[in-house]
Structure formats: structure tokens, C-alpha cells
């Protein structure tokens, strides 16, 4: 089981920005497809964004143009840059990973084996 650690969640005003980080202590993420999911109170977990080993990406419609997922190979970290945040983005954000060293694509469906504990993002004035 791969341990994933998210960080960067915070309270931010509408229109603000946050950058979430996902790391796997002691493990190189180069061969893993990584995705971000979120779950708001009373709602089901939904896919937000994903990145493949070759940096192919996919985004959920509500976040397209506002969120960017990226890899920092040297830091062994996957980021989720979130801009122009709205109260509807309030949720616990989870990082997930699947071993997939050959596929150029990724998925934001929840078929991932490894999950982090989540980080809280609250957008409120």
C-alpha cells in the first residue's frame, strides 16, 4: 500500500487561490498515475483532475480553466493549483495513485488503489 500525504488545504476567500501538494514519502511517483478527488459534506466523492506518467491530464468540467494539475519530478510531488475559488469548491481534497507506468492517459473515475487522508479546503468570506 502506497502512503500518500496531502497538504496545502486552508480557508480562503472567494476568488482566491490555493496550491495542494501530494507526496509519497520514500517512494518515487514517476510510474504512478495521480488524481485529485474531493468530497463535500453530504455529497459523493468526485474526481477533479488527473495526470498520467507522461503528463497527460484530464479535468472535471466544473474546474476546467481554474485548476491545474502538475508534476514536480525533482520534488517527487504532484500539485493541484486552484485559482478563482468559489464556495462550491469547499470540500476535503484527496490524492489518489495507481501504478501505471505505460499509459499516456489518466482517469478521474475513482478506480484508484492508493488514497491519502485528505486536506480540507474551505472557501468562504
Short mmCIF file of N, CA, C and O in Angstrom, two decimals:
data_model
loop_
_atom_site.label_atom_id
_atom_site.label_comp_id
_atom_site.label_asym_id
_atom_site.label_seq_id
_atom_site.Cartn_x
_atom_site.Cartn_y
_atom_site.Cartn_z
N UNK A 1 0.84 -1.18 0.00
CA UNK A 1 0.00 0.00 0.00
C UNK A 1 0.89 1.24 0.00
O UNK A 1 1.80 1.36 0.81
N UNK A 2 0.60 2.13 -0.92
CA UNK A 2 1.37 3.36 -1.03
C UNK A 2 0.79 4.41 -0.08
O UNK A 2 -0.41 4.66 -0.08
N UNK A 3 1.65 5.03 0.73
CA UNK A 3 1.19 6.10 1.61
C UNK A 3 1.24 7.42 0.86
O UNK A 3 2.28 7.80 0.34
N UNK A 4 0.13 8.11 0.82
CA UNK A 4 0.04 9.42 0.18
C UNK A 4 -0.28 10.47 1.23
O UNK A 4 -1.12 10.23 2.10
N UNK A 5 0.38 11.61 1.13
CA UNK A 5 0.19 12.68 2.10
C UNK A 5 -0.17 13.96 1.35
O UNK A 5 0.62 14.43 0.52
N UNK A 6 -1.34 14.49 1.65
CA UNK A 6 -1.77 15.76 1.05
C UNK A 6 -1.47 16.90 2.01
O UNK A 6 -1.47 16.73 3.24
N UNK A 7 -1.25 18.07 1.46
CA UNK A 7 -1.09 19.28 2.27
C UNK A 7 -1.51 20.48 1.44
O UNK A 7 -1.68 20.38 0.22
N UNK A 8 -1.67 21.61 2.11
CA UNK A 8 -1.98 22.86 1.43
C UNK A 8 -3.41 23.34 1.59
O UNK A 8 -3.74 24.46 1.18
N UNK A 9 -4.27 22.52 2.18
CA UNK A 9 -5.63 22.97 2.40
C UNK A 9 -5.69 24.12 3.39
O UNK A 9 -4.86 24.22 4.29
N UNK A 10 -6.69 24.97 3.20
CA UNK A 10 -6.78 26.16 4.06
C UNK A 10 -8.13 26.82 3.88
O UNK A 10 -8.95 26.37 3.06
N UNK A 11 -8.36 27.87 4.65
CA UNK A 11 -9.52 28.73 4.49
C UNK A 11 -9.11 29.87 3.57
O UNK A 11 -8.11 30.56 3.83
N UNK A 12 -9.88 30.10 2.52
CA UNK A 12 -9.55 31.15 1.56
C UNK A 12 -10.84 31.86 1.15
O UNK A 12 -11.93 31.27 1.16
N UNK A 13 -10.72 33.12 0.79
CA UNK A 13 -11.88 33.90 0.36
C UNK A 13 -12.26 33.57 -1.09
O UNK A 13 -11.40 33.15 -1.87
N UNK A 14 -13.51 33.76 -1.44
CA UNK A 14 -13.90 33.56 -2.85
C UNK A 14 -13.03 34.39 -3.79
O UNK A 14 -12.71 35.54 -3.49
N UNK A 15 -12.65 33.76 -4.89
CA UNK A 15 -11.74 34.41 -5.83
C UNK A 15 -10.27 34.17 -5.54
O UNK A 15 -9.41 34.52 -6.36
N UNK A 16 -9.99 33.57 -4.42
CA UNK A 16 -8.61 33.33 -4.03
C UNK A 16 -8.03 32.07 -4.66
O UNK A 16 -8.69 31.38 -5.45
N UNK A 17 -6.79 31.76 -4.28
CA UNK A 17 -6.06 30.62 -4.84
C UNK A 17 -5.43 29.78 -3.74
O UNK A 17 -5.12 30.30 -2.66
N UNK A 18 -5.25 28.51 -4.03
CA UNK A 18 -4.53 27.60 -3.15
C UNK A 18 -3.77 26.62 -4.03
O UNK A 18 -4.17 26.33 -5.16
N UNK A 19 -2.68 26.09 -3.47
CA UNK A 19 -1.95 25.02 -4.15
C UNK A 19 -1.86 23.83 -3.21
O UNK A 19 -1.28 23.92 -2.13
N UNK A 20 -2.43 22.72 -3.62
CA UNK A 20 -2.37 21.49 -2.86
C UNK A 20 -1.19 20.66 -3.33
O UNK A 20 -0.83 20.68 -4.51
N UNK A 21 -0.61 19.91 -2.40
CA UNK A 21 0.53 19.05 -2.71
C UNK A 21 0.21 17.61 -2.33
O UNK A 21 -0.48 17.36 -1.34
N UNK A 22 0.75 16.69 -3.10
CA UNK A 22 0.60 15.25 -2.83
C UNK A 22 1.97 14.61 -2.92
O UNK A 22 2.65 14.72 -3.95
N UNK A 23 2.38 13.96 -1.83
CA UNK A 23 3.67 13.30 -1.79
C UNK A 23 3.52 11.88 -1.28
O UNK A 23 2.56 11.57 -0.59
N UNK A 24 4.50 11.05 -1.63
CA UNK A 24 4.56 9.69 -1.11
C UNK A 24 5.93 9.52 -0.47
O UNK A 24 6.92 9.28 -1.18
N UNK A 25 6.02 9.65 0.83
CA UNK A 25 7.32 9.58 1.49
C UNK A 25 8.09 8.31 1.15
O UNK A 25 7.58 7.20 1.29
N UNK A 26 9.31 8.49 0.66
CA UNK A 26 10.17 7.36 0.38
C UNK A 26 9.88 6.64 -0.92
O UNK A 26 10.55 5.63 -1.22
N UNK A 27 8.92 7.13 -1.70
CA UNK A 27 8.53 6.44 -2.94
C UNK A 27 8.55 7.44 -4.09
O UNK A 27 8.09 8.57 -3.94
N UNK A 28 9.07 7.01 -5.22
CA UNK A 28 9.05 7.85 -6.43
C UNK A 28 7.71 7.70 -7.13
O UNK A 28 7.27 6.59 -7.41
N UNK A 29 7.11 8.83 -7.45
CA UNK A 29 5.77 8.81 -8.06
C UNK A 29 5.81 8.79 -9.59
O UNK A 29 4.77 8.85 -10.24
N UNK A 30 7.00 8.69 -10.17
CA UNK A 30 7.15 8.77 -11.62
C UNK A 30 6.30 7.74 -12.37
O UNK A 30 5.85 8.01 -13.47
N UNK A 31 6.08 6.58 -11.80
CA UNK A 31 5.39 5.49 -12.50
C UNK A 31 3.93 5.36 -12.09
O UNK A 31 3.28 4.36 -12.40
N UNK A 32 3.43 6.37 -11.41
CA UNK A 32 2.05 6.34 -10.94
C UNK A 32 1.22 7.40 -11.65
O UNK A 32 1.66 8.55 -11.81
N UNK A 33 0.02 7.01 -12.04
CA UNK A 33 -0.98 8.00 -12.42
C UNK A 33 -1.55 8.57 -11.13
O UNK A 33 -1.85 7.82 -10.19
N UNK A 34 -1.69 9.87 -11.07
CA UNK A 34 -2.14 10.56 -9.86
C UNK A 34 -3.42 11.33 -10.16
O UNK A 34 -3.55 11.95 -11.23
N UNK A 35 -4.34 11.30 -9.23
CA UNK A 35 -5.58 12.06 -9.39
C UNK A 35 -5.94 12.76 -8.10
O UNK A 35 -5.54 12.34 -7.01
N UNK A 36 -6.67 13.83 -8.25
CA UNK A 36 -7.25 14.54 -7.10
C UNK A 36 -8.76 14.35 -7.14
O UNK A 36 -9.38 14.50 -8.22
N UNK A 37 -9.31 14.06 -5.98
CA UNK A 37 -10.74 13.94 -5.80
C UNK A 37 -11.16 14.90 -4.69
O UNK A 37 -10.32 15.38 -3.92
N UNK A 38 -12.44 15.15 -4.58
CA UNK A 38 -12.95 15.96 -3.48
C UNK A 38 -14.30 15.44 -3.03
O UNK A 38 -15.03 14.84 -3.82
N UNK A 39 -14.58 15.70 -1.77
CA UNK A 39 -15.87 15.30 -1.22
C UNK A 39 -16.39 16.40 -0.31
O UNK A 39 -15.76 16.73 0.70
N UNK A 40 -17.51 16.97 -0.70
CA UNK A 40 -18.16 18.00 0.10
C UNK A 40 -19.14 17.34 1.06
O UNK A 40 -19.61 16.22 0.80
N UNK A 41 -19.48 18.01 2.15
CA UNK A 41 -20.43 17.44 3.12
C UNK A 41 -21.74 17.05 2.45
O UNK A 41 -22.33 17.84 1.71
N UNK A 42 -22.18 15.82 2.68
CA UNK A 42 -23.44 15.36 2.13
C UNK A 42 -23.41 14.99 0.66
O UNK A 42 -24.46 14.66 0.09
N UNK A 43 -22.23 15.03 0.06
CA UNK A 43 -22.12 14.70 -1.37
C UNK A 43 -21.17 13.54 -1.58
O UNK A 43 -20.35 13.23 -0.72
N UNK A 44 -21.28 12.92 -2.74
CA UNK A 44 -20.36 11.83 -3.07
C UNK A 44 -19.01 12.39 -3.51
O UNK A 44 -18.89 13.52 -3.96
N UNK A 45 -18.00 11.53 -3.36
CA UNK A 45 -16.66 11.91 -3.80
C UNK A 45 -16.66 12.05 -5.33
O UNK A 45 -17.23 11.23 -6.03
N UNK A 46 -16.02 13.10 -5.81
CA UNK A 46 -15.97 13.33 -7.25
C UNK A 46 -14.55 13.58 -7.71
O UNK A 46 -13.74 14.16 -6.99
N UNK A 47 -14.25 13.14 -8.91
CA UNK A 47 -12.95 13.38 -9.49
C UNK A 47 -12.78 14.82 -9.90
O UNK A 47 -13.73 15.45 -10.38
N UNK A 48 -11.59 15.35 -9.70
CA UNK A 48 -11.30 16.75 -10.01
C UNK A 48 -10.32 16.86 -11.17
O UNK A 48 -10.58 17.56 -12.15
N UNK A 49 -9.19 16.17 -11.04
CA UNK A 49 -8.15 16.26 -12.06
C UNK A 49 -7.24 15.05 -11.94
O UNK A 49 -7.15 14.43 -10.88
N UNK A 50 -6.56 14.72 -13.03
CA UNK A 50 -5.60 13.62 -13.00
C UNK A 50 -4.45 13.92 -13.94
O UNK A 50 -4.57 14.76 -14.84
N UNK A 51 -3.33 13.21 -13.70
CA UNK A 51 -2.15 13.35 -14.55
C UNK A 51 -1.52 11.98 -14.72
O UNK A 51 -1.35 11.23 -13.76
N UNK A 52 -1.18 11.65 -15.96
CA UNK A 52 -0.57 10.36 -16.25
C UNK A 52 0.95 10.46 -16.08
O UNK A 52 1.50 11.53 -15.82
N UNK A 53 1.62 9.33 -16.27
CA UNK A 53 3.08 9.31 -16.12
C UNK A 53 3.75 10.16 -17.19
O UNK A 53 4.87 10.64 -16.98
N UNK A 54 3.09 10.33 -18.33
CA UNK A 54 3.66 11.16 -19.39
C UNK A 54 3.03 12.55 -19.42
O UNK A 54 3.11 13.26 -20.42
N UNK A 55 2.43 12.93 -18.31
CA UNK A 55 1.86 14.26 -18.09
C UNK A 55 0.60 14.53 -18.91
O UNK A 55 0.23 15.70 -19.09
N UNK A 56 -0.06 13.48 -19.41
CA UNK A 56 -1.39 13.69 -19.94
C UNK A 56 -2.32 14.05 -18.80
O UNK A 56 -2.16 13.53 -17.69
N UNK A 57 -3.28 14.94 -19.04
CA UNK A 57 -4.15 15.40 -17.96
C UNK A 57 -5.63 15.32 -18.36
O UNK A 57 -5.97 15.26 -19.54
N UNK A 58 -6.47 15.33 -17.35
CA UNK A 58 -7.91 15.42 -17.57
C UNK A 58 -8.49 16.17 -16.38
O UNK A 58 -7.96 16.10 -15.27
N UNK A 59 -9.58 16.89 -16.65
CA UNK A 59 -10.19 17.71 -15.61
C UNK A 59 -11.71 17.53 -15.64
O UNK A 59 -12.32 17.34 -16.70
N UNK A 60 -12.31 17.65 -14.46
CA UNK A 60 -13.77 17.71 -14.38
C UNK A 60 -14.24 19.05 -14.93
O UNK A 60 -13.56 20.07 -14.78
N UNK A 61 -15.42 19.06 -15.53
CA UNK A 61 -15.93 20.28 -16.14
C UNK A 61 -15.98 21.48 -15.19
O UNK A 61 -15.62 22.60 -15.58
N UNK A 62 -16.42 21.30 -13.93
CA UNK A 62 -16.53 22.47 -13.05
C UNK A 62 -15.21 23.17 -12.75
O UNK A 62 -15.21 24.32 -12.27
N UNK A 63 -14.08 22.50 -12.98
CA UNK A 63 -12.80 23.11 -12.61
C UNK A 63 -11.94 23.46 -13.81
O UNK A 63 -10.87 24.06 -13.65
N UNK A 64 -12.39 23.12 -15.01
CA UNK A 64 -11.60 23.42 -16.20
C UNK A 64 -11.36 24.92 -16.33
O UNK A 64 -12.28 25.72 -16.17
N UNK A 65 -10.13 25.27 -16.61
CA UNK A 65 -9.76 26.68 -16.73
C UNK A 65 -9.41 27.33 -15.41
O UNK A 65 -8.89 28.45 -15.40
N UNK A 66 -9.69 26.67 -14.30
CA UNK A 66 -9.37 27.24 -12.98
C UNK A 66 -8.32 26.42 -12.24
O UNK A 66 -7.52 26.98 -11.49
N UNK A 67 -8.34 25.10 -12.40
CA UNK A 67 -7.42 24.21 -11.70
C UNK A 67 -6.39 23.67 -12.68
O UNK A 67 -6.69 23.42 -13.85
N UNK A 68 -5.17 23.48 -12.17
CA UNK A 68 -4.11 22.89 -12.97
C UNK A 68 -3.38 21.83 -12.14
O UNK A 68 -2.93 22.13 -11.04
N UNK A 69 -3.27 20.64 -12.70
CA UNK A 69 -2.51 19.58 -12.04
C UNK A 69 -1.15 19.47 -12.72
O UNK A 69 -1.04 19.61 -13.95
N UNK A 70 -0.11 19.24 -11.92
CA UNK A 70 1.24 19.16 -12.49
C UNK A 70 2.12 18.27 -11.62
O UNK A 70 1.80 18.00 -10.46
N UNK A 71 3.21 17.84 -12.23
CA UNK A 71 4.21 17.04 -11.51
C UNK A 71 5.48 17.85 -11.35
O UNK A 71 5.92 18.53 -12.28
N UNK A 72 6.10 17.73 -10.20
CA UNK A 72 7.44 18.27 -9.98
C UNK A 72 8.32 17.07 -9.69
O UNK A 72 8.40 16.60 -8.55
N UNK A 73 8.95 16.56 -10.75
CA UNK A 73 9.69 15.31 -10.62
C UNK A 73 10.79 15.42 -9.57
O UNK A 73 10.99 14.54 -8.75
N UNK A 74 11.52 16.52 -9.60
CA UNK A 74 12.64 16.69 -8.68
C UNK A 74 12.17 16.68 -7.23
O UNK A 74 12.91 16.27 -6.33
N UNK A 75 10.96 17.15 -6.99
CA UNK A 75 10.43 17.19 -5.63
C UNK A 75 9.54 16.00 -5.32
O UNK A 75 9.00 15.91 -4.23
N UNK A 76 9.36 15.10 -6.33
CA UNK A 76 8.52 13.92 -6.14
C UNK A 76 7.16 14.31 -5.60
O UNK A 76 6.65 13.71 -4.65
N UNK A 77 6.59 15.32 -6.23
CA UNK A 77 5.34 15.89 -5.74
C UNK A 77 4.40 16.13 -6.90
O UNK A 77 4.83 16.49 -8.01
N UNK A 78 3.12 15.95 -6.65
CA UNK A 78 2.08 16.34 -7.61
C UNK A 78 1.29 17.48 -6.99
O UNK A 78 0.88 17.40 -5.83
N UNK A 79 1.10 18.54 -7.77
CA UNK A 79 0.42 19.72 -7.28
C UNK A 79 -0.97 19.86 -7.92
O UNK A 79 -1.19 19.41 -9.05
N UNK A 80 -1.84 20.52 -7.19
CA UNK A 80 -3.11 20.97 -7.76
C UNK A 80 -3.21 22.46 -7.48
O UNK A 80 -3.45 22.86 -6.34
N UNK A 81 -2.99 23.25 -8.51
CA UNK A 81 -3.13 24.70 -8.38
C UNK A 81 -4.58 25.05 -8.61
O UNK A 81 -5.15 24.72 -9.66
N UNK A 82 -5.18 25.73 -7.65
CA UNK A 82 -6.60 26.07 -7.72
C UNK A 82 -6.75 27.59 -7.69
O UNK A 82 -6.35 28.23 -6.71
N UNK A 83 -7.29 28.14 -8.75
CA UNK A 83 -7.48 29.58 -8.86
C UNK A 83 -8.97 29.92 -8.93
O UNK A 83 -9.80 29.06 -9.24
N UNK A 84 -9.28 31.19 -8.64
CA UNK A 84 -10.65 31.68 -8.72
C UNK A 84 -11.61 30.75 -7.97
O UNK A 84 -12.64 30.33 -8.50
N UNK A 85 -11.26 30.46 -6.75
CA UNK A 85 -12.05 29.53 -5.95
C UNK A 85 -13.41 30.13 -5.58
O UNK A 85 -13.53 31.35 -5.38
N UNK A 86 -14.39 29.25 -5.49
CA UNK A 86 -15.74 29.64 -5.09
C UNK A 86 -16.19 28.77 -3.93
O UNK A 86 -15.61 27.71 -3.68
N UNK A 87 -17.24 29.18 -3.20
CA UNK A 87 -17.72 28.34 -2.09
C UNK A 87 -18.08 26.92 -2.53
O UNK A 87 -18.00 26.00 -1.70
N UNK A 88 -18.43 26.75 -3.78
CA UNK A 88 -18.76 25.40 -4.28
C UNK A 88 -17.55 24.48 -4.33
O UNK A 88 -17.69 23.27 -4.49
N UNK A 89 -16.37 25.04 -4.21
CA UNK A 89 -15.14 24.23 -4.19
C UNK A 89 -14.81 23.74 -2.79
O UNK A 89 -13.84 22.99 -2.62
N UNK A 90 -15.56 24.15 -1.80
CA UNK A 90 -15.32 23.71 -0.43
C UNK A 90 -15.51 22.20 -0.32
O UNK A 90 -16.55 21.67 -0.70
N UNK A 91 -14.49 21.51 0.18
CA UNK A 91 -14.53 20.05 0.27
C UNK A 91 -13.24 19.56 0.91
O UNK A 91 -12.28 20.33 1.07
N UNK A 92 -13.24 18.29 1.25
CA UNK A 92 -11.98 17.62 1.57
C UNK A 92 -11.41 17.10 0.25
O UNK A 92 -12.12 16.43 -0.51
N UNK A 93 -10.16 17.42 0.00
CA UNK A 93 -9.49 17.03 -1.23
C UNK A 93 -8.55 15.86 -0.96
O UNK A 93 -7.74 15.91 -0.03
N UNK A 94 -8.67 14.85 -1.80
CA UNK A 94 -7.89 13.63 -1.65
C UNK A 94 -6.99 13.41 -2.86
O UNK A 94 -7.40 13.65 -4.00
N UNK A 95 -5.82 12.91 -2.58
CA UNK A 95 -4.89 12.49 -3.61
C UNK A 95 -5.01 10.98 -3.75
O UNK A 95 -5.15 10.27 -2.73
N UNK A 96 -4.94 10.47 -4.98
CA UNK A 96 -5.02 9.03 -5.22
C UNK A 96 -4.00 8.64 -6.28
O UNK A 96 -3.64 9.45 -7.14
N UNK A 97 -3.54 7.39 -6.23
CA UNK A 97 -2.49 6.95 -7.15
C UNK A 97 -2.70 5.51 -7.59
O UNK A 97 -3.16 4.67 -6.81
N UNK A 98 -2.35 5.26 -8.85
CA UNK A 98 -2.32 3.91 -9.39
C UNK A 98 -1.01 3.67 -10.10
O UNK A 98 -0.56 4.53 -10.87
N UNK A 99 -0.43 2.51 -9.88
CA UNK A 99 0.77 2.12 -10.62
C UNK A 99 0.39 1.95 -12.08
O UNK A 99 -0.42 1.10 -12.41
N UNK A 100 0.96 2.78 -12.96
CA UNK A 100 0.57 2.73 -14.37
C UNK A 100 1.68 3.35 -15.21
O UNK A 100 1.52 4.43 -15.79
N UNK A 101 2.82 2.66 -15.31
CA UNK A 101 3.99 3.28 -15.94
C UNK A 101 3.93 3.40 -17.45
O UNK A 101 4.77 4.08 -18.04
N UNK A 102 2.94 2.78 -18.11
CA UNK A 102 2.93 2.77 -19.57
C UNK A 102 1.81 3.59 -20.20
O UNK A 102 1.90 3.98 -21.36
N UNK A 103 0.76 3.86 -19.47
CA UNK A 103 -0.38 4.53 -20.08
C UNK A 103 -0.16 6.03 -20.20
O UNK A 103 0.20 6.68 -19.22
N UNK A 104 -0.40 6.58 -21.39
CA UNK A 104 -0.25 8.04 -21.57
C UNK A 104 -1.46 8.83 -21.08
O UNK A 104 -1.44 10.06 -21.08
N UNK A 105 -2.52 8.12 -20.67
CA UNK A 105 -3.74 8.81 -20.25
C UNK A 105 -4.02 8.49 -18.78
O UNK A 105 -3.41 7.61 -18.19
N UNK A 106 -4.97 9.24 -18.21
CA UNK A 106 -5.37 9.00 -16.84
C UNK A 106 -6.90 9.12 -16.76
O UNK A 106 -7.55 9.46 -17.73
N UNK A 107 -7.43 8.85 -15.59
CA UNK A 107 -8.87 8.90 -15.40
C UNK A 107 -9.22 9.60 -14.12
O UNK A 107 -8.46 9.56 -13.14
N UNK A 108 -10.36 10.29 -14.10
CA UNK A 108 -10.85 10.89 -12.87
C UNK A 108 -12.02 10.09 -12.30
O UNK A 108 -12.77 10.57 -11.47
N UNK A 109 -12.17 8.86 -12.76
CA UNK A 109 -13.11 7.95 -12.10
C UNK A 109 -12.39 7.36 -10.89
O UNK A 109 -11.17 7.26 -10.89
N UNK A 110 -13.13 6.96 -9.85
CA UNK A 110 -12.48 6.62 -8.58
C UNK A 110 -11.87 5.23 -8.51
O UNK A 110 -11.85 4.60 -7.45
N UNK A 111 -11.31 4.74 -9.61
CA UNK A 111 -10.72 3.40 -9.63
C UNK A 111 -9.25 3.45 -9.31
O UNK A 111 -8.41 3.07 -10.12
N UNK A 112 -8.95 3.95 -8.13
CA UNK A 112 -7.58 4.07 -7.69
C UNK A 112 -7.35 3.20 -6.47
O UNK A 112 -8.23 3.04 -5.62
N UNK A 113 -6.15 2.68 -6.38
CA UNK A 113 -5.83 1.73 -5.31
C UNK A 113 -5.36 2.41 -4.05
O UNK A 113 -5.65 1.94 -2.94
N UNK A 114 -4.64 3.50 -4.22
CA UNK A 114 -3.98 4.16 -3.09
C UNK A 114 -4.58 5.54 -2.87
O UNK A 114 -4.72 6.31 -3.82
N UNK A 115 -4.89 5.85 -1.61
CA UNK A 115 -5.56 7.10 -1.27
C UNK A 115 -4.88 7.76 -0.08
O UNK A 115 -4.41 7.07 0.84
N UNK A 116 -4.86 9.08 -0.09
CA UNK A 116 -4.41 9.82 1.07
C UNK A 116 -5.54 10.08 2.04
O UNK A 116 -6.68 9.67 1.80
N UNK A 117 -5.22 10.78 3.13
CA UNK A 117 -6.20 11.05 4.18
C UNK A 117 -7.02 12.31 3.92
O UNK A 117 -8.03 12.53 4.57
N UNK A 118 -6.57 13.14 2.99
CA UNK A 118 -7.33 14.32 2.63
C UNK A 118 -6.85 15.59 3.31
O UNK A 118 -6.22 15.55 4.37
N UNK A 119 -7.15 16.70 2.67
CA UNK A 119 -6.86 18.02 3.23
C UNK A 119 -8.06 18.92 2.98
O UNK A 119 -8.66 18.89 1.90
N UNK A 120 -8.42 19.71 4.00
CA UNK A 120 -9.66 20.50 3.95
C UNK A 120 -9.42 21.81 3.21
O UNK A 120 -8.49 22.57 3.54
N UNK A 121 -10.28 22.07 2.25
CA UNK A 121 -10.30 23.37 1.57
C UNK A 121 -11.65 24.01 1.85
O UNK A 121 -12.70 23.43 1.58
N UNK A 122 -11.61 25.20 2.42
CA UNK A 122 -12.83 25.94 2.72
C UNK A 122 -12.77 27.30 2.04
O UNK A 122 -11.81 28.05 2.25
N UNK A 123 -13.78 27.59 1.24
CA UNK A 123 -13.85 28.86 0.54
C UNK A 123 -15.03 29.64 1.10
O UNK A 123 -16.18 29.26 0.93
N UNK A 124 -14.71 30.71 1.80
CA UNK A 124 -15.76 31.46 2.48
C UNK A 124 -15.27 32.87 2.76
O UNK A 124 -14.07 33.09 2.99
N UNK A 125 -16.20 33.81 2.75
CA UNK A 125 -15.87 35.18 3.10
C UNK A 125 -16.14 35.43 4.58
O UNK A 125 -15.90 36.54 5.08
#
